[in-house]
Amino acid sequence: MSSTEVTSSDKLVLYTGFFSSPPSRKIVILLDELNVPYEKKTVALQNGEHFQPWFKEISPRSKVPVLVTPHLPQPLLESGAIHDHIIQRYDTDHKFSFAPGTPEEALQTQWLYFAAATMNSNQVAAYFFRVQVKADWEYVELQLASERKRLELGDAESVWLVGGRYSVADISVWAQLAFVDVMATVEWKTWGFKEVERWYEAILSRDGVKKGQ
């Protein structure tokens, strides 16, 4: 099955939280970029809907995103697992990913881990300190600036992070950075990272990303 071939039996249901949550957002963008039909159901986290019995039957730990698909015997949890399942099933021609065993695939994995682990922990800290407790921002801002600097270490010959083209690496890292714009009101674009800003705007202009807003 190629990126654009989807059978009538592919009836996906994606449970997400608020639109800016990086784990949910990267999945929404990926599905939209691949033109995979799905139904998006937003769980009202702010109202505690994820603790309701009906949702706990789907997600015992009350976490989003969750993907319900006829191809699996039970709901698929954890954004990384959902991401990999979508890539393996719907991106077999590697339009947005790289072939297993290639140098590009190794670098893709590096950026996916960076987004999910290093970046995610700092973004959560940014939201907590800036929005929740309104703490002194200087230290957290320095930490975030160091992560933006790492984005300058991507493919030096291209705006994209890996292989000279837009990929899931860009989607996952962008979703984390976009979270800061929405939730922590950090003016990172004033910090002088022109290549990061150019990369950020290039992704923001894509139809698949706009659709997932």
mmCIF file of N, CA and C in Angstrom, residues 46-127:
data_model
loop_
_atom_site.group_PDB
_atom_site.id
_atom_site.type_symbol
_atom_site.label_atom_id
_atom_site.label_comp_id
_atom_site.label_asym_id
_atom_site.label_seq_id
_atom_site.Cartn_x
_atom_site.Cartn_y
_atom_site.Cartn_z
ATOM 1 N N GLN A 46 -9.475 19.210 29.982
ATOM 2 C CA GLN A 46 -9.662 20.271 30.976
ATOM 3 C C GLN A 46 -10.871 20.018 31.865
ATOM 4 N N ASN A 47 -11.794 19.195 31.388
ATOM 5 C CA ASN A 47 -12.987 18.847 32.169
ATOM 6 C C ASN A 47 -12.902 17.460 32.792
ATOM 7 N N GLY A 48 -11.737 16.841 32.669
ATOM 8 C CA GLY A 48 -11.556 15.520 33.266
ATOM 9 C C GLY A 48 -12.236 14.390 32.522
ATOM 10 N N GLU A 49 -12.569 14.618 31.257
ATOM 11 C CA GLU A 49 -13.262 13.573 30.502
ATOM 12 C C GLU A 49 -12.411 12.318 30.347
ATOM 13 N N HIS A 50 -11.081 12.493 30.365
ATOM 14 C CA HIS A 50 -10.203 11.330 30.200
ATOM 15 C C HIS A 50 -10.246 10.393 31.402
ATOM 16 N N PHE A 51 -10.862 10.829 32.498
ATOM 17 C CA PHE A 51 -11.014 9.950 33.662
ATOM 18 C C PHE A 51 -12.372 9.255 33.696
ATOM 19 N N GLN A 52 -13.189 9.533 32.716
ATOM 20 C CA GLN A 52 -14.499 8.889 32.661
ATOM 21 C C GLN A 52 -14.343 7.398 32.345
ATOM 22 N N PRO A 53 -15.239 6.566 32.891
ATOM 23 C CA PRO A 53 -15.140 5.110 32.680
ATOM 24 C C PRO A 53 -15.072 4.707 31.218
ATOM 25 N N TRP A 54 -15.833 5.389 30.351
ATOM 26 C CA TRP A 54 -15.844 4.988 28.939
ATOM 27 C C TRP A 54 -14.473 5.165 28.299
ATOM 28 N N PHE A 55 -13.756 6.241 28.709
ATOM 29 C CA PHE A 55 -12.442 6.454 28.110
ATOM 30 C C PHE A 55 -11.388 5.557 28.746
ATOM 31 N N LYS A 56 -11.514 5.286 30.027
ATOM 32 C CA LYS A 56 -10.552 4.407 30.689
ATOM 33 C C LYS A 56 -10.630 2.985 30.129
ATOM 34 N N GLU A 57 -11.769 2.617 29.567
ATOM 35 C CA GLU A 57 -11.852 1.322 28.903
ATOM 36 C C GLU A 57 -10.985 1.293 27.647
ATOM 37 N N ILE A 58 -10.835 2.449 27.031
ATOM 38 C CA ILE A 58 -9.998 2.563 25.839
ATOM 39 C C ILE A 58 -8.543 2.788 26.219
ATOM 40 N N SER A 59 -8.337 3.673 27.188
ATOM 41 C CA SER A 59 -6.993 4.041 27.622
ATOM 42 C C SER A 59 -6.912 3.920 29.138
ATOM 43 N N PRO A 60 -6.494 2.782 29.669
ATOM 44 C CA PRO A 60 -6.488 2.546 31.119
ATOM 45 C C PRO A 60 -5.738 3.604 31.926
ATOM 46 N N ARG A 61 -4.725 4.240 31.323
ATOM 47 C CA ARG A 61 -3.961 5.267 32.033
ATOM 48 C C ARG A 61 -4.503 6.672 31.759
ATOM 49 N N SER A 62 -5.633 6.736 31.071
ATOM 50 C CA SER A 62 -6.301 8.017 30.796
ATOM 51 C C SER A 62 -5.440 8.980 29.988
ATOM 52 N N LYS A 63 -4.641 8.430 29.086
ATOM 53 C CA LYS A 63 -3.749 9.259 28.280
ATOM 54 C C LYS A 63 -4.214 9.322 26.831
ATOM 55 N N VAL A 64 -3.907 10.434 26.183
ATOM 56 C CA VAL A 64 -4.097 10.584 24.742
ATOM 57 C C VAL A 64 -2.718 10.834 24.117
ATOM 58 N N PRO A 65 -2.567 10.536 22.835
ATOM 59 C CA PRO A 65 -3.567 10.047 21.888
ATOM 60 C C PRO A 65 -3.787 8.545 21.993
ATOM 61 N N VAL A 66 -4.923 8.121 21.432
ATOM 62 C CA VAL A 66 -5.255 6.704 21.305
ATOM 63 C C VAL A 66 -5.782 6.489 19.889
ATOM 64 N N LEU A 67 -5.314 5.429 19.247
ATOM 65 C CA LEU A 67 -5.783 5.103 17.899
ATOM 66 C C LEU A 67 -6.559 3.796 17.928
ATOM 67 N N VAL A 68 -7.798 3.855 17.465
ATOM 68 C CA VAL A 68 -8.625 2.656 17.333
ATOM 69 C C VAL A 68 -8.663 2.307 15.846
ATOM 70 N N THR A 69 -8.219 1.114 15.520
ATOM 71 C CA THR A 69 -8.105 0.696 14.134
ATOM 72 C C THR A 69 -8.544 -0.752 13.977
ATOM 73 N N PRO A 70 -9.186 -1.102 12.863
ATOM 74 C CA PRO A 70 -9.612 -2.486 12.643
ATOM 75 C C PRO A 70 -8.449 -3.436 12.400
ATOM 76 N N HIS A 71 -7.254 -2.891 12.237
ATOM 77 C CA HIS A 71 -6.098 -3.733 11.953
ATOM 78 C C HIS A 71 -5.471 -4.309 13.213
ATOM 79 N N LEU A 72 -5.902 -3.836 14.372
ATOM 80 C CA LEU A 72 -5.326 -4.287 15.637
ATOM 81 C C LEU A 72 -6.429 -4.776 16.561
ATOM 82 N N PRO A 73 -6.126 -5.746 17.426
ATOM 83 C CA PRO A 73 -7.158 -6.323 18.290
ATOM 84 C C PRO A 73 -7.578 -5.437 19.449
ATOM 85 N N GLN A 74 -6.839 -4.365 19.702
ATOM 86 C CA GLN A 74 -7.167 -3.467 20.807
ATOM 87 C C GLN A 74 -6.673 -2.068 20.472
ATOM 88 N N PRO A 75 -7.147 -1.042 21.194
ATOM 89 C CA PRO A 75 -6.694 0.326 20.931
ATOM 90 C C PRO A 75 -5.177 0.437 21.081
ATOM 91 N N LEU A 76 -4.591 1.259 20.244
ATOM 92 C CA LEU A 76 -3.144 1.458 20.276
ATOM 93 C C LEU A 76 -2.827 2.714 21.079
ATOM 94 N N LEU A 77 -2.009 2.542 22.116
ATOM 95 C CA LEU A 77 -1.629 3.634 23.011
ATOM 96 C C LEU A 77 -0.196 4.073 22.732
ATOM 97 N N GLU A 78 0.179 5.202 23.294
ATOM 98 C CA GLU A 78 1.509 5.802 23.193
ATOM 99 C C GLU A 78 1.737 6.377 21.794
ATOM 100 N N SER A 79 2.036 7.657 21.764
ATOM 101 C CA SER A 79 2.157 8.358 20.486
ATOM 102 C C SER A 79 3.262 7.786 19.608
ATOM 103 N N GLY A 80 4.354 7.320 20.224
ATOM 104 C CA GLY A 80 5.436 6.736 19.439
ATOM 105 C C GLY A 80 5.003 5.470 18.723
ATOM 106 N N ALA A 81 4.241 4.629 19.418
ATOM 107 C CA ALA A 81 3.741 3.394 18.814
ATOM 108 C C ALA A 81 2.728 3.703 17.716
ATOM 109 N N ILE A 82 1.861 4.685 17.960
ATOM 110 C CA ILE A 82 0.878 5.091 16.952
ATOM 111 C C ILE A 82 1.596 5.633 15.716
ATOM 112 N N HIS A 83 2.581 6.464 15.956
ATOM 113 C CA HIS A 83 3.377 7.046 14.875
ATOM 114 C C HIS A 83 4.008 5.952 14.014
ATOM 115 N N ASP A 84 4.643 4.972 14.656
ATOM 116 C CA ASP A 84 5.317 3.907 13.915
ATOM 117 C C ASP A 84 4.324 3.050 13.141
ATOM 118 N N HIS A 85 3.174 2.776 13.740
ATOM 119 C CA HIS A 85 2.150 1.973 13.057
ATOM 120 C C HIS A 85 1.673 2.681 11.787
ATOM 121 N N ILE A 86 1.437 3.975 11.887
ATOM 122 C CA ILE A 86 0.974 4.737 10.723
ATOM 123 C C ILE A 86 2.026 4.724 9.617
ATOM 124 N N ILE A 87 3.282 4.931 9.999
ATOM 125 C CA ILE A 87 4.366 4.921 9.018
ATOM 126 C C ILE A 87 4.469 3.562 8.336
ATOM 127 N N GLN A 88 4.444 2.493 9.133
ATOM 128 C CA GLN A 88 4.618 1.152 8.577
ATOM 129 C C GLN A 88 3.463 0.741 7.674
ATOM 130 N N ARG A 89 2.273 1.204 7.987
ATOM 131 C CA ARG A 89 1.112 0.786 7.205
ATOM 132 C C ARG A 89 0.796 1.719 6.036
ATOM 133 N N TYR A 90 0.966 3.013 6.226
ATOM 134 C CA TYR A 90 0.499 3.977 5.233
ATOM 135 C C TYR A 90 1.604 4.728 4.494
ATOM 136 N N ASP A 91 2.844 4.553 4.896
ATOM 137 C CA ASP A 91 3.938 5.251 4.211
ATOM 138 C C ASP A 91 4.966 4.250 3.703
ATOM 139 N N THR A 92 4.499 3.199 3.064
ATOM 140 C CA THR A 92 5.401 2.144 2.592
ATOM 141 C C THR A 92 6.302 2.610 1.457
ATOM 142 N N ASP A 93 5.936 3.680 0.771
ATOM 143 C CA ASP A 93 6.825 4.224 -0.256
ATOM 144 C C ASP A 93 7.740 5.315 0.301
ATOM 145 N N HIS A 94 7.707 5.498 1.622
ATOM 146 C CA HIS A 94 8.625 6.397 2.335
ATOM 147 C C HIS A 94 8.572 7.835 1.815
ATOM 148 N N LYS A 95 7.364 8.319 1.641
ATOM 149 C CA LYS A 95 7.191 9.709 1.236
ATOM 150 C C LYS A 95 7.563 10.661 2.361
ATOM 151 N N PHE A 96 7.263 10.263 3.594
ATOM 152 C CA PHE A 96 7.552 11.114 4.751
ATOM 153 C C PHE A 96 8.501 10.452 5.749
ATOM 154 N N SER A 97 9.017 9.297 5.401
ATOM 155 C CA SER A 97 9.961 8.593 6.265
ATOM 156 C C SER A 97 11.109 8.089 5.399
ATOM 157 N N PHE A 98 12.033 7.364 6.018
ATOM 158 C CA PHE A 98 13.182 6.837 5.283
ATOM 159 C C PHE A 98 13.243 5.322 5.431
ATOM 160 N N ALA A 99 13.762 4.665 4.423
ATOM 161 C CA ALA A 99 13.795 3.204 4.390
ATOM 162 C C ALA A 99 14.629 2.648 5.539
ATOM 163 N N PRO A 100 14.161 1.569 6.176
ATOM 164 C CA PRO A 100 14.905 0.945 7.270
ATOM 165 C C PRO A 100 16.320 0.553 6.844
ATOM 166 N N GLY A 101 17.264 0.767 7.746
ATOM 167 C CA GLY A 101 18.641 0.383 7.484
ATOM 168 C C GLY A 101 19.480 1.426 6.778
ATOM 169 N N THR A 102 18.874 2.538 6.382
ATOM 170 C CA THR A 102 19.623 3.593 5.702
ATOM 171 C C THR A 102 20.183 4.589 6.717
ATOM 172 N N PRO A 103 21.242 5.319 6.346
ATOM 173 C CA PRO A 103 21.761 6.348 7.250
ATOM 174 C C PRO A 103 20.699 7.390 7.607
ATOM 175 N N GLU A 104 19.849 7.719 6.638
ATOM 176 C CA GLU A 104 18.796 8.702 6.890
ATOM 177 C C GLU A 104 17.809 8.202 7.938
ATOM 178 N N GLU A 105 17.521 6.912 7.901
ATOM 179 C CA GLU A 105 16.592 6.354 8.892
ATOM 180 C C GLU A 105 17.174 6.447 10.298
ATOM 181 N N ALA A 106 18.492 6.237 10.418
ATOM 182 C CA ALA A 106 19.141 6.354 11.726
ATOM 183 C C ALA A 106 19.053 7.787 12.247
ATOM 184 N N LEU A 107 19.283 8.755 11.366
ATOM 185 C CA LEU A 107 19.184 10.155 11.774
ATOM 186 C C LEU A 107 17.742 10.542 12.069
ATOM 187 N N GLN A 108 16.817 9.989 11.303
ATOM 188 C CA GLN A 108 15.395 10.209 11.585
ATOM 189 C C GLN A 108 15.058 9.751 12.998
ATOM 190 N N THR A 109 15.525 8.566 13.365
ATOM 191 C CA THR A 109 15.273 8.034 14.707
ATOM 192 C C THR A 109 15.879 8.935 15.778
ATOM 193 N N GLN A 110 17.075 9.445 15.505
ATOM 194 C CA GLN A 110 17.713 10.366 16.451
ATOM 195 C C GLN A 110 16.812 11.562 16.740
ATOM 196 N N TRP A 111 16.259 12.178 15.697
ATOM 197 C CA TRP A 111 15.418 13.356 15.883
ATOM 198 C C TRP A 111 14.086 13.012 16.538
ATOM 199 N N LEU A 112 13.549 11.835 16.227
ATOM 200 C CA LEU A 112 12.302 11.419 16.879
ATOM 201 C C LEU A 112 12.512 11.253 18.380
ATOM 202 N N TYR A 113 13.634 10.662 18.757
ATOM 203 C CA TYR A 113 13.937 10.494 20.181
ATOM 204 C C TYR A 113 14.197 11.842 20.842
ATOM 205 N N PHE A 114 14.884 12.715 20.133
ATOM 206 C CA PHE A 114 15.152 14.058 20.658
ATOM 207 C C PHE A 114 13.849 14.790 20.957
ATOM 208 N N ALA A 115 12.892 14.692 20.028
ATOM 209 C CA ALA A 115 11.606 15.366 20.221
ATOM 210 C C ALA A 115 10.836 14.769 21.385
ATOM 211 N N ALA A 116 10.788 13.431 21.453
ATOM 212 C CA ALA A 116 9.965 12.753 22.452
ATOM 213 C C ALA A 116 10.562 12.816 23.849
ATOM 214 N N ALA A 117 11.877 12.824 23.944
ATOM 215 C CA ALA A 117 12.524 12.778 25.258
ATOM 216 C C ALA A 117 13.045 14.150 25.681
ATOM 217 N N THR A 118 14.123 14.588 25.056
ATOM 218 C CA THR A 118 14.773 15.833 25.470
ATOM 219 C C THR A 118 13.869 17.050 25.310
ATOM 220 N N MET A 119 13.322 17.229 24.112
ATOM 221 C CA MET A 119 12.491 18.413 23.877
ATOM 222 C C MET A 119 11.224 18.383 24.694
ATOM 223 N N ASN A 120 10.589 17.229 24.762
ATOM 224 C CA ASN A 120 9.309 17.139 25.464
ATOM 225 C C ASN A 120 9.445 17.522 26.928
ATOM 226 N N SER A 121 10.499 17.046 27.584
ATOM 227 C CA SER A 121 10.662 17.357 29.005
ATOM 228 C C SER A 121 10.873 18.847 29.220
ATOM 229 N N ASN A 122 11.610 19.493 28.324
ATOM 230 C CA ASN A 122 11.835 20.928 28.457
ATOM 231 C C ASN A 122 10.589 21.740 28.129
ATOM 232 N N GLN A 123 9.777 21.261 27.181
ATOM 233 C CA GLN A 123 8.551 21.983 26.862
ATOM 234 C C GLN A 123 7.567 21.907 28.024
ATOM 235 N N VAL A 124 7.476 20.752 28.657
ATOM 236 C CA VAL A 124 6.609 20.614 29.823
ATOM 237 C C VAL A 124 7.077 21.559 30.929
ATOM 238 N N ALA A 125 8.399 21.633 31.117
ATOM 239 C CA ALA A 125 8.942 22.548 32.123
ATOM 240 C C ALA A 125 8.608 23.994 31.773
ATOM 241 N N ALA A 126 8.695 24.317 30.484
ATOM 242 C CA ALA A 126 8.390 25.680 30.047
ATOM 243 C C ALA A 126 6.963 26.053 30.400
ATOM 244 N N TYR A 127 6.046 25.171 30.082
ATOM 245 C CA TYR A 127 4.635 25.449 30.377
ATOM 246 C C TYR A 127 4.413 25.568 31.881
#
